[in-house]
CSV table of C-alpha atoms in Angstrom, one decimal:
chain,number,residue,atom,x,y,z
A,1,MET,CA,12.9,39.4,5.3
A,2,THR,CA,10.9,36.5,3.8
A,3,GLU,CA,8.4,34.7,6.5
A,4,THR,CA,7.7,30.9,6.3
A,5,PRO,CA,3.9,31.3,5.4
A,6,ARG,CA,1.3,30.2,8.0
A,7,PRO,CA,-0.3,27.0,6.7
A,8,VAL,CA,3.4,25.4,6.4
A,9,ARG,CA,4.3,26.6,9.9
A,10,GLN,CA,1.1,24.9,11.5
A,11,SER,CA,1.8,21.8,9.2
A,12,VAL,CA,5.3,21.4,10.7
A,13,TRP,CA,4.2,22.2,14.4
A,14,MET,CA,1.3,19.6,13.7
A,15,GLU,CA,4.0,16.7,13.2
A,16,TYR,CA,5.7,17.8,16.4
A,17,ALA,CA,2.7,17.6,18.1
A,18,LEU,CA,2.0,14.1,16.7
A,19,ILE,CA,5.5,13.0,18.3
A,20,LEU,CA,3.7,13.9,22.2
A,21,PRO,CA,2.1,10.3,22.3
A,22,ILE,CA,4.9,8.7,21.3
A,23,ILE,CA,7.0,10.6,24.1
A,24,ALA,CA,4.0,9.4,26.6
A,25,ALA,CA,3.7,6.3,25.9
A,26,ILE,CA,7.8,5.8,25.9
A,27,GLY,CA,7.3,7.4,29.6
A,28,TYR,CA,4.8,4.9,30.9
A,29,THR,CA,6.9,2.3,29.7
A,30,THR,CA,9.6,3.4,31.7
A,31,TRP,CA,7.6,3.8,34.5
A,32,PHE,CA,6.1,0.5,33.7
A,33,PHE,CA,9.3,-1.2,33.6
A,34,PHE,CA,10.7,0.3,36.6
A,35,TYR,CA,7.5,-0.4,38.7
A,36,TYR,CA,6.6,-4.2,37.6
A,37,HIS,CA,10.4,-4.8,36.1
A,38,TYR,CA,9.2,-6.2,32.7
A,39,LEU,CA,8.1,-4.4,30.1
A,40,PRO,CA,4.6,-4.0,29.0
A,41,GLN,CA,2.0,-4.8,26.4
A,42,PRO,CA,2.6,-4.4,23.4
A,43,PHE,CA,6.3,-5.5,23.9
A,44,PHE,CA,6.7,-9.7,23.4
A,45,TYR,CA,5.0,-11.5,26.4
A,46,GLU,CA,8.1,-13.4,27.3
A,47,PRO,CA,10.5,-11.3,29.7
A,48,SER,CA,13.3,-13.4,29.1
A,49,GLY,CA,13.6,-13.2,25.7
A,50,THR,CA,15.0,-9.7,25.3
A,51,TRP,CA,17.5,-9.9,22.3
A,52,MET,CA,16.7,-13.7,21.7
A,53,ASP,CA,16.0,-13.6,17.9
A,54,TRP,CA,19.6,-12.7,17.8
A,55,TYR,CA,20.8,-15.3,20.3
A,56,SER,CA,19.1,-18.0,19.3
A,57,LEU,CA,20.3,-18.0,15.6
A,58,THR,CA,23.8,-16.9,16.7
A,59,ARG,CA,25.0,-20.4,17.7
A,60,TRP,CA,23.9,-21.9,14.1
A,61,SER,CA,26.6,-19.5,13.0
A,62,GLN,CA,29.5,-21.2,14.6
A,63,LYS,CA,28.3,-24.7,14.1
A,64,PRO,CA,26.7,-26.2,11.0
A,65,GLY,CA,22.9,-27.2,11.0
A,66,ALA,CA,21.1,-23.9,10.4
A,67,TYR,CA,19.4,-25.3,7.2
A,68,GLU,CA,19.2,-28.9,7.7
A,69,ILE,CA,18.5,-29.3,11.7
A,70,GLU,CA,17.0,-25.6,12.7
A,71,ARG,CA,15.3,-25.4,9.1
A,72,THR,CA,15.9,-21.5,9.1
A,73,ILE,CA,14.7,-19.3,6.4
A,74,TYR,CA,17.6,-16.9,6.5
A,75,PRO,CA,19.8,-16.5,3.8
A,76,PRO,CA,23.3,-17.4,4.5
A,77,LEU,CA,24.2,-13.5,4.6
A,78,SER,CA,22.6,-13.3,8.2
A,79,PHE,CA,24.5,-16.3,9.9
A,80,VAL,CA,28.0,-14.5,8.5
A,81,LEU,CA,27.2,-11.3,10.3
A,82,MET,CA,26.3,-13.1,13.3
A,83,ARG,CA,29.7,-14.9,13.2
A,84,MET,CA,31.3,-11.8,13.3
A,85,PHE,CA,30.1,-10.1,15.7
A,86,SER,CA,29.7,-13.3,18.4
A,87,ILE,CA,32.2,-14.5,20.6
A,88,PRO,CA,33.0,-18.0,19.8
A,89,HIS,CA,33.6,-19.8,22.8
A,90,CYS,CA,30.2,-18.7,24.4
A,91,TYR,CA,28.1,-21.1,22.2
A,92,ALA,CA,29.6,-24.3,23.6
A,93,LEU,CA,27.0,-24.0,26.0
A,94,THR,CA,23.7,-25.9,25.8
A,95,TYR,CA,21.1,-23.0,26.2
A,96,SER,CA,21.1,-19.6,24.2
A,97,GLU,CA,20.3,-17.7,27.5
A,98,GLU,CA,23.6,-18.9,28.7
A,99,ALA,CA,25.4,-17.6,25.5
A,100,ARG,CA,23.6,-14.3,25.6
A,101,ALA,CA,24.8,-14.3,29.4
A,102,CYS,CA,28.7,-14.8,27.5
A,103,ASP,CA,28.3,-13.1,24.5
A,104,TRP,CA,28.3,-9.2,25.0
A,105,LEU,CA,29.3,-8.6,22.0
A,106,GLY,CA,26.1,-9.3,20.4
A,107,GLY,CA,24.2,-6.9,22.4
A,108,VAL,CA,27.0,-4.0,21.4
A,109,ALA,CA,26.3,-4.9,17.8
A,110,LEU,CA,22.7,-4.6,18.0
A,111,THR,CA,22.8,-1.3,20.3
A,112,ALA,CA,25.4,0.3,17.7
A,113,MET,CA,23.3,-0.4,14.8
A,114,TRP,CA,20.1,0.8,16.3
A,115,LEU,CA,22.2,4.0,17.3
A,116,GLY,CA,23.3,4.5,13.7
A,117,THR,CA,19.6,4.1,12.5
A,118,VAL,CA,18.7,7.1,14.3
A,119,VAL,CA,21.5,8.9,13.0
A,120,LEU,CA,21.1,7.6,9.1
A,121,THR,CA,17.0,8.2,9.4
A,122,PHE,CA,17.5,11.7,10.3
A,123,LEU,CA,20.2,12.1,7.8
A,124,SER,CA,17.9,11.1,5.5
A,125,TYR,CA,15.1,12.7,5.9
A,126,ARG,CA,16.9,16.1,6.3
A,127,LYS,CA,17.4,15.5,2.8
A,128,VAL,CA,14.0,14.9,2.0
A,129,ASP,CA,12.5,17.8,4.1
A,130,ARG,CA,14.6,19.8,7.0
A,131,ARG,CA,11.4,21.2,8.4
A,132,THR,CA,10.0,17.9,9.4
A,133,ALA,CA,13.3,16.0,9.7
A,134,LEU,CA,13.4,15.8,13.7
A,135,PRO,CA,9.6,14.8,14.1
A,136,ARG,CA,9.7,11.8,11.4
A,137,ALA,CA,12.8,11.0,12.5
A,138,PHE,CA,12.2,10.5,15.9
A,139,ALA,CA,8.5,8.4,15.5
A,140,MET,CA,10.4,6.2,13.1
A,141,THR,CA,13.6,5.3,15.4
A,142,PHE,CA,11.9,5.1,18.7
A,143,GLY,CA,8.2,4.5,17.4
A,144,PHE,CA,7.0,0.7,17.9
A,145,PRO,CA,8.0,-1.0,15.3
A,146,MET,CA,12.0,-0.1,15.7
A,147,ILE,CA,12.1,-0.4,19.1
A,148,TYR,CA,10.5,-3.4,19.4
A,149,ALA,CA,12.8,-5.1,16.9
A,150,PHE,CA,15.5,-3.9,18.6
A,151,GLU,CA,14.3,-5.2,21.9
A,152,ARG,CA,13.6,-8.5,20.3
A,153,GLY,CA,17.3,-8.2,18.7
A,154,ASN,CA,15.8,-9.0,15.1
A,155,LEU,CA,18.1,-8.8,12.3
A,156,LEU,CA,15.5,-6.1,10.7
A,157,ILE,CA,17.7,-3.4,12.4
A,158,PHE,CA,20.8,-4.2,9.9
A,159,CYS,CA,18.2,-4.5,7.1
A,160,TYR,CA,16.5,-1.1,7.8
A,161,ALA,CA,19.8,0.3,7.3
A,162,CYS,CA,21.0,-1.3,4.3
A,163,ILE,CA,16.8,-0.2,2.6
A,164,LEU,CA,17.8,3.4,4.0
A,165,LEU,CA,20.9,3.3,2.0
A,166,GLY,CA,19.7,1.7,-1.0
A,167,PHE,CA,17.0,3.1,-1.5
A,168,GLY,CA,16.7,6.8,0.4
A,169,PRO,CA,18.3,9.6,-0.9
A,170,LEU,CA,21.6,9.6,1.2
A,171,LEU,CA,24.1,7.8,-1.6
A,172,LYS,CA,24.5,9.9,-4.7
A,173,SER,CA,26.5,6.6,-6.1
A,174,ALA,CA,24.8,4.1,-8.0
A,175,TRP,CA,26.9,1.5,-7.4
A,176,LEU,CA,26.6,1.7,-3.6
A,177,ARG,CA,22.9,2.0,-3.5
A,178,TRP,CA,22.7,-1.2,-5.6
A,179,PHE,CA,25.2,-2.8,-3.4
A,180,PHE,CA,23.3,-1.9,-0.5
A,181,ALA,CA,19.9,-3.4,-1.8
A,182,GLY,CA,21.6,-6.4,-2.3
A,183,LEU,CA,22.4,-6.7,1.2
A,184,ALA,CA,18.7,-5.7,1.9
A,185,VAL,CA,17.6,-8.9,0.1
A,186,ASN,CA,20.0,-11.0,1.5
A,187,PHE,CA,18.8,-10.2,4.6
A,188,LYS,CA,15.2,-10.5,4.0
A,189,VAL,CA,14.2,-12.3,0.8
A,190,TYR,CA,10.6,-11.0,0.7
A,191,LEU,CA,12.4,-7.6,-0.1
A,192,VAL,CA,13.2,-9.1,-3.6
A,193,GLY,CA,10.2,-7.0,-4.7
A,194,ALA,CA,12.1,-4.3,-4.1
A,195,ILE,CA,14.9,-4.6,-6.6
A,196,VAL,CA,12.0,-5.8,-9.4
A,197,ALA,CA,10.1,-2.1,-8.4
A,198,PRO,CA,12.9,-0.2,-10.8
A,199,LEU,CA,11.3,-2.0,-13.9
A,200,LEU,CA,8.1,-0.1,-13.1
A,201,ARG,CA,10.0,2.8,-14.0
A,202,ARG,CA,11.8,1.3,-17.1
A,203,ARG,CA,15.2,1.4,-15.0
A,204,TRP,CA,16.6,-1.6,-16.4
A,205,VAL,CA,20.3,-1.0,-15.6
A,206,ALA,CA,19.3,-0.2,-11.9
A,207,PHE,CA,17.1,-3.3,-12.1
A,208,GLU,CA,20.3,-5.4,-13.7
A,209,GLY,CA,22.8,-3.8,-10.9
A,210,MET,CA,20.7,-4.8,-7.4
A,211,LEU,CA,20.1,-8.2,-8.8
A,212,LEU,CA,23.9,-8.8,-9.8
A,213,PHE,CA,24.8,-7.6,-6.4
A,214,THR,CA,22.0,-9.8,-4.7
A,215,VAL,CA,23.6,-13.0,-6.2
A,216,LEU,CA,27.4,-11.8,-5.7
A,217,ILE,CA,26.9,-11.2,-1.9
A,218,TYR,CA,24.8,-14.6,-1.7
A,219,LEU,CA,27.4,-16.8,-3.2
A,220,ALA,CA,29.9,-14.9,-1.1
A,221,SER,CA,27.8,-15.5,1.9
A,222,TRP,CA,26.9,-19.2,1.0
A,223,TYR,CA,31.0,-20.2,0.3
A,224,ILE,CA,31.8,-18.0,3.4
A,225,LEU,CA,28.8,-20.2,5.6
A,226,GLY,CA,29.4,-23.3,3.9
A,227,GLU,CA,25.6,-24.2,3.6
A,228,GLY,CA,22.5,-22.5,2.7
A,229,SER,CA,21.9,-23.6,-1.1
A,230,PRO,CA,18.7,-22.3,-3.2
A,231,SER,CA,17.1,-25.6,-2.6
A,232,GLN,CA,17.5,-25.6,1.3
A,233,ILE,CA,16.3,-22.1,1.3
A,234,TYR,CA,13.2,-23.1,-0.7
A,235,ARG,CA,12.6,-26.1,0.8
A,236,ASN,CA,12.7,-24.2,4.4
A,237,ILE,CA,10.8,-21.4,3.1
A,238,THR,CA,7.5,-23.5,1.6
A,239,SER,CA,7.6,-25.4,5.2
A,240,TYR,CA,7.3,-22.6,6.9
A,241,SER,CA,4.8,-20.7,4.9
A,242,THR,CA,2.3,-24.0,4.5
A,243,GLY,CA,3.0,-24.8,8.4
A,244,PHE,CA,2.4,-21.2,9.8
A,245,GLY,CA,-0.8,-20.9,11.7
A,246,ALA,CA,-2.0,-19.2,15.0
A,247,GLN,CA,-2.8,-22.1,18.2
A,248,ALA,CA,-3.7,-19.5,20.5
A,249,ALA,CA,-4.5,-16.2,21.9
A,250,LEU,CA,-0.6,-15.2,22.4
A,251,ASP,CA,-0.3,-15.9,18.5
A,252,LEU,CA,-2.1,-12.7,17.3
A,253,TRP,CA,1.0,-10.8,19.4
A,254,PHE,CA,1.8,-8.1,17.1
A,255,PRO,CA,1.4,-9.4,13.6
A,256,ALA,CA,2.0,-7.9,10.5
A,257,THR,CA,-1.0,-9.2,8.3
A,258,TYR,CA,-4.6,-11.0,9.5
A,259,LEU,CA,-3.1,-14.5,8.5
A,260,PRO,CA,-2.9,-15.8,12.3
A,261,LEU,CA,-6.3,-14.2,12.9
A,262,LYS,CA,-7.9,-16.6,10.4
A,263,THR,CA,-5.9,-19.4,11.5
A,264,LEU,CA,-7.1,-19.0,15.0
A,265,MET,CA,-10.7,-18.5,13.8
A,266,THR,CA,-10.6,-21.5,11.4
A,267,GLY,CA,-8.1,-24.2,13.4
A,268,THR,CA,-8.2,-26.1,16.5
A,269,PHE,CA,-8.5,-23.0,19.1
A,270,PRO,CA,-12.1,-23.3,20.7
A,271,ILE,CA,-12.7,-19.7,19.5
A,272,TYR,CA,-16.7,-20.6,19.7
A,273,THR,CA,-16.6,-20.1,23.1
A,274,VAL,CA,-16.0,-16.6,22.6
A,275,VAL,CA,-17.8,-15.8,19.7
A,276,SER,CA,-20.4,-17.2,17.6
A,277,SER,CA,-19.8,-19.3,14.5
A,278,THR,CA,-21.6,-16.7,12.2
A,279,MET,CA,-19.1,-13.6,13.7
A,280,ALA,CA,-16.0,-16.0,13.2
A,281,ASP,CA,-16.9,-17.1,9.5
A,282,GLY,CA,-17.5,-13.2,8.7
A,283,LEU,CA,-15.1,-12.2,10.4
A,284,VAL,CA,-12.3,-14.5,8.3
A,285,ILE,CA,-14.8,-13.2,4.9
A,286,GLY,CA,-14.2,-9.8,5.8
A,287,VAL,CA,-10.6,-9.7,6.8
A,288,THR,CA,-10.1,-11.9,3.3
A,289,ILE,CA,-11.8,-9.0,1.4
A,290,PHE,CA,-9.9,-6.5,2.9
A,291,THR,CA,-6.6,-7.9,2.4
A,292,ARG,CA,-7.6,-8.8,-1.7
A,293,VAL,CA,-9.1,-5.5,-2.3
A,294,ILE,CA,-5.8,-3.6,-1.1
A,295,GLN,CA,-3.3,-6.0,-2.6
A,296,ALA,CA,-5.4,-5.4,-5.8
A,297,SER,CA,-5.4,-1.6,-5.2
A,298,ILE,CA,-1.4,-1.7,-5.3
A,299,LEU,CA,-1.3,-4.0,-8.2
A,300,ILE,CA,-3.1,-1.1,-10.1
A,301,ALA,CA,-1.3,1.4,-9.0
A,302,ALA,CA,2.0,-0.1,-10.1
A,303,ALA,CA,0.5,-0.6,-13.4
A,304,ALA,CA,-0.2,3.5,-13.7
A,305,ALA,CA,3.4,3.8,-12.1
A,306,TRP,CA,4.4,1.7,-15.1
A,307,LEU,CA,2.5,3.9,-17.6
A,308,ARG,CA,3.6,7.5,-15.9
A,309,PRO,CA,7.0,6.2,-14.1
A,310,GLU,CA,7.9,10.1,-14.4
A,311,ALA,CA,4.5,11.0,-12.3
A,312,VAL,CA,5.3,8.7,-9.6
A,313,PRO,CA,8.2,9.4,-6.9
A,314,PRO,CA,10.7,6.4,-6.9
A,315,ARG,CA,10.3,5.8,-3.4
A,316,ARG,CA,6.7,5.3,-3.6
A,317,VAL,CA,7.2,2.1,-6.3
A,318,VAL,CA,9.4,0.7,-3.9
A,319,PHE,CA,7.2,0.9,-1.0
A,320,LEU,CA,4.2,-0.7,-3.0
A,321,ALA,CA,6.5,-3.2,-3.6
A,322,ILE,CA,7.9,-4.0,-0.3
A,323,ALA,CA,3.7,-3.4,1.0
A,324,PHE,CA,2.5,-6.1,-1.4
A,325,ALA,CA,5.2,-8.5,-0.3
A,326,LEU,CA,4.0,-8.1,3.6
A,327,SER,CA,0.5,-8.5,3.0
A,328,ALA,CA,0.9,-11.8,1.4
A,329,SER,CA,3.0,-13.3,4.1
A,330,GLU,CA,3.3,-13.4,7.8
A,331,ALA,CA,6.7,-11.8,8.6
A,332,GLY,CA,6.1,-10.0,11.9
A,333,GLY,CA,4.7,-6.9,13.0
A,334,TYR,CA,7.9,-5.3,13.0
A,335,THR,CA,8.3,-5.1,9.4
A,336,GLU,CA,6.1,-2.2,9.7
A,337,MET,CA,9.5,-0.3,10.0
A,338,LEU,CA,10.3,-1.4,6.1
A,339,THR,CA,7.1,0.4,4.7
A,340,LEU,CA,6.9,2.9,7.4
A,341,VAL,CA,10.2,4.7,6.1
A,342,PHE,CA,9.0,5.5,3.0
A,343,VAL,CA,5.8,7.0,4.5
A,344,PHE,CA,7.5,9.4,6.4
A,345,MET,CA,9.4,10.8,3.0
A,346,GLU,CA,6.1,11.7,1.7
A,347,LYS,CA,4.8,15.1,1.5
A,348,ARG,CA,1.8,15.8,3.7
A,349,ARG,CA,-0.6,17.6,1.1
A,350,GLY,CA,-4.0,16.3,-0.1
A,351,PHE,CA,-6.2,13.7,1.6
A,352,GLU,CA,-4.7,10.4,1.1
A,353,ARG,CA,-1.1,11.5,2.0
A,354,THR,CA,-1.9,13.4,5.3
A,355,THR,CA,-4.1,10.6,6.1
A,356,ALA,CA,-1.1,7.7,5.6
A,357,LEU,CA,1.2,10.2,7.7
A,358,TYR,CA,-1.5,10.6,10.6
A,359,ILE,CA,-1.5,6.8,11.1
A,360,ALA,CA,1.8,6.3,10.5
A,361,TYR,CA,2.5,8.4,13.6
A,362,PHE,CA,-0.3,6.3,15.4
A,363,LEU,CA,1.1,3.0,14.6
A,364,SER,CA,4.6,4.3,16.0
A,365,ILE,CA,2.9,4.9,19.1
A,366,PRO,CA,4.5,1.9,21.5
A,367,PHE,CA,1.2,1.3,23.6
A,368,ASP,CA,-1.8,-1.4,23.8
A,369,PHE,CA,-5.4,-1.7,25.1
A,370,THR,CA,-6.0,-5.1,26.2
A,371,LEU,CA,-9.7,-6.6,25.6
A,372,GLY,CA,-9.3,-8.5,28.4
A,373,LEU,CA,-6.6,-10.1,30.8
A,374,LEU,CA,-4.8,-13.5,30.5
A,375,PRO,CA,-4.0,-15.9,33.4
A,376,PRO,CA,-1.1,-14.6,35.1
A,377,LEU,CA,2.8,-15.8,34.3
A,378,VAL,CA,5.5,-16.2,36.3
A,379,ARG,CA,8.7,-15.4,34.3
A,380,TYR,CA,12.4,-14.2,34.5
A,381,SER,CA,12.7,-10.5,33.3
A,382,TYR,CA,16.4,-10.6,31.9
A,383,LEU,CA,16.2,-6.5,31.6
A,384,ALA,CA,15.5,-6.4,35.4
A,385,ASN,CA,17.4,-9.8,36.4
A,386,VAL,CA,14.2,-10.8,38.8
A,387,GLU,CA,11.4,-13.0,38.7
A,388,VAL,CA,8.1,-11.3,37.6
A,389,ILE,CA,4.5,-12.0,37.4
A,390,ALA,CA,3.7,-10.7,33.9
A,391,GLN,CA,0.1,-9.9,33.1
A,392,TYR,CA,-1.0,-9.7,29.4
A,393,GLY,CA,-3.9,-9.8,27.3
A,394,VAL,CA,-5.6,-9.7,23.8
A,395,GLY,CA,-4.5,-6.1,22.6
A,396,VAL,CA,-6.5,-4.3,20.5
A,397,MET,CA,-3.6,-2.9,18.7
A,398,SER,CA,-2.7,-6.5,17.8
A,399,LEU,CA,-5.8,-6.5,15.8
A,400,LEU,CA,-6.1,-3.0,14.1
A,401,ARG,CA,-2.0,-2.8,13.3
A,402,PRO,CA,-2.2,-4.9,10.1
A,403,GLY,CA,-5.5,-3.4,9.1
A,404,LEU,CA,-4.1,0.1,9.2
A,405,SER,CA,-0.9,-1.0,7.7
A,406,MET,CA,-2.8,-2.1,4.7
A,407,ILE,CA,-5.0,1.3,5.0
A,408,ILE,CA,-1.9,3.1,4.3
A,409,ALA,CA,-1.1,0.7,1.4
A,410,GLY,CA,-4.5,1.5,-0.2
A,411,LEU,CA,-4.2,5.6,0.3
A,412,LEU,CA,-1.0,5.7,-1.3
A,413,SER,CA,-2.5,3.2,-4.1
A,414,ILE,CA,-4.8,6.0,-4.3
A,415,GLN,CA,-2.6,8.8,-4.6
A,416,THR,CA,-0.6,7.0,-7.0
A,417,VAL,CA,-3.6,6.3,-9.3
A,418,HIS,CA,-4.3,10.1,-9.1
A,419,GLU,CA,-1.1,11.5,-10.0
A,420,VAL,CA,-0.9,9.4,-13.0
A,421,VAL,CA,-4.8,10.4,-14.3
A,422,ALA,CA,-3.8,13.9,-13.4
A,423,ASP,CA,-0.6,13.6,-15.3
A,424,ILE,CA,-2.2,12.4,-18.1
A,425,ARG,CA,-4.8,14.6,-18.5
A,426,ASN,CA,-2.8,18.1,-18.1
A,427,GLN,CA,0.9,16.8,-20.0
A,428,GLY,CA,-0.9,14.3,-22.7
A,429,TRP,CA,2.2,13.4,-24.3
A,430,GLN,CA,3.9,16.6,-24.6
A,431,ASN,CA,8.0,16.5,-23.7
A,432,ARG,CA,7.6,12.2,-23.7
A,433,TRP,CA,9.2,11.6,-26.8
A,434,ARG,CA,11.0,8.5,-25.4
A,435,TYR,CA,7.4,7.3,-24.3
A,436,ARG,CA,6.0,7.8,-27.7
A,437,PHE,CA,4.7,4.5,-28.2
A,438,ASP,CA,2.9,4.2,-25.2
A,439,TRP,CA,-0.7,3.8,-25.0
A,440,PRO,CA,-2.1,7.0,-24.5
A,441,VAL,CA,-5.0,5.5,-22.0
A,442,LEU,CA,-7.0,8.5,-22.0
A,443,PRO,CA,-8.6,10.2,-24.9
A,444,GLY,CA,-8.0,13.4,-26.4
A,445,VAL,CA,-4.1,13.8,-25.1
A,446,LEU,CA,-1.6,15.8,-27.1
A,447,ARG,CA,0.9,13.4,-29.5
A,448,PRO,CA,4.6,14.0,-28.7
A,449,SER,CA,6.6,15.9,-30.7
A,450,ARG,CA,10.3,15.1,-31.4
A,451,PRO,CA,12.5,17.7,-29.6
A,452,ARG,CA,14.5,19.8,-31.6
A,453,GLN,CA,18.0,19.4,-32.3
A,454,ALA,CA,20.6,22.1,-31.3
A,455,GLY,CA,20.9,24.5,-34.0
A,456,GLU,CA,17.5,23.5,-35.5
A,457,GLU,CA,15.1,26.3,-36.4
A,458,GLY,CA,11.5,26.1,-34.9
A,459,PRO,CA,8.3,27.0,-36.6
A,460,ARG,CA,8.0,29.7,-38.4
């Protein structure tokens, strides 16, 4: 009977140990809720706002004005989905909170979708590695980015499922994968990089298929909703991107990038009452340089993947595309789930990948430390249905999370370059006849040789 090698067993148990802090933090959150009747930091600072990302927009699926009045940046598919899973008469009411109390179907849809992602994630990770599937699926679906998005009722829950089906290992049919990739882009426009990523691997058919489904789904949802033209969406996205900025300390809540921190440091907020002007200017310069370095590393890794597509895992290329898009704009911290899902598909081997996995587990812990408490807030807690006195502060993890997410991108970019360079040095151009016109990059590599045809004699 063959036994599992000890290093392999140790690596598996290490990953089970890494989910213990997540379980402990979930236990603390549960105790905190039953004792104080609202969710603690890092959950959102409005206890009354549970699922409001969904309900505040669903009313615009029942009447026109999503793009002209609300000036939303969501493509029409989002509103078509919300129209399917909502009770129309509930939105004749004035306030979204009242609609939430009436429309039970939206809450059922959100809960069912989250439970569905739990199953889909486990099945996907089991396809990748059965030994580590359980801890990684638990960290992914019960970790902070996912349960935060669920608590907010964000459409990322549905988008995540589409990403998993479109770019994960579950589906064998190329047409189905293209369809779900098209759905994902129609949920979140910044995922367009994910459907362009196959071009780095010279997969033109895959790119064309995903682009075709993206356009068809958009046209169909635009027709069903009756609004959401390309010009409307472009105008609203431009307005949103140029008008975004942090105005208060609470605007630093769980960001995906350092853009809120930079705008807070350079905006109208009296930051110099807290830190010196030299420190504030240095911090802005530091995070700007750090962000540009990570973005440059992603572009270098993308170029390396284009040079040697067979040396880079396909899902790594999709990760790089999404990571670059998220680093260039502020879309909210729960978007971490769109990159972490691919990080947990990496093998726990080598410094870069192992460190990236450790950071991914760390980012999944639903816990935060505060630098200082802000004035208490009297709020209504939707989950407990009582008035509470909520106490929050400036979270340490809100400042660290964007940097740690970008460090993961930098580590996997370095790993990508290492893999490409090693493949060039070790293999040269052997067995690369279809890439025979490629630039060799490194000196001394072997040129490709034409493969022998059936029945053709080899060299004597």
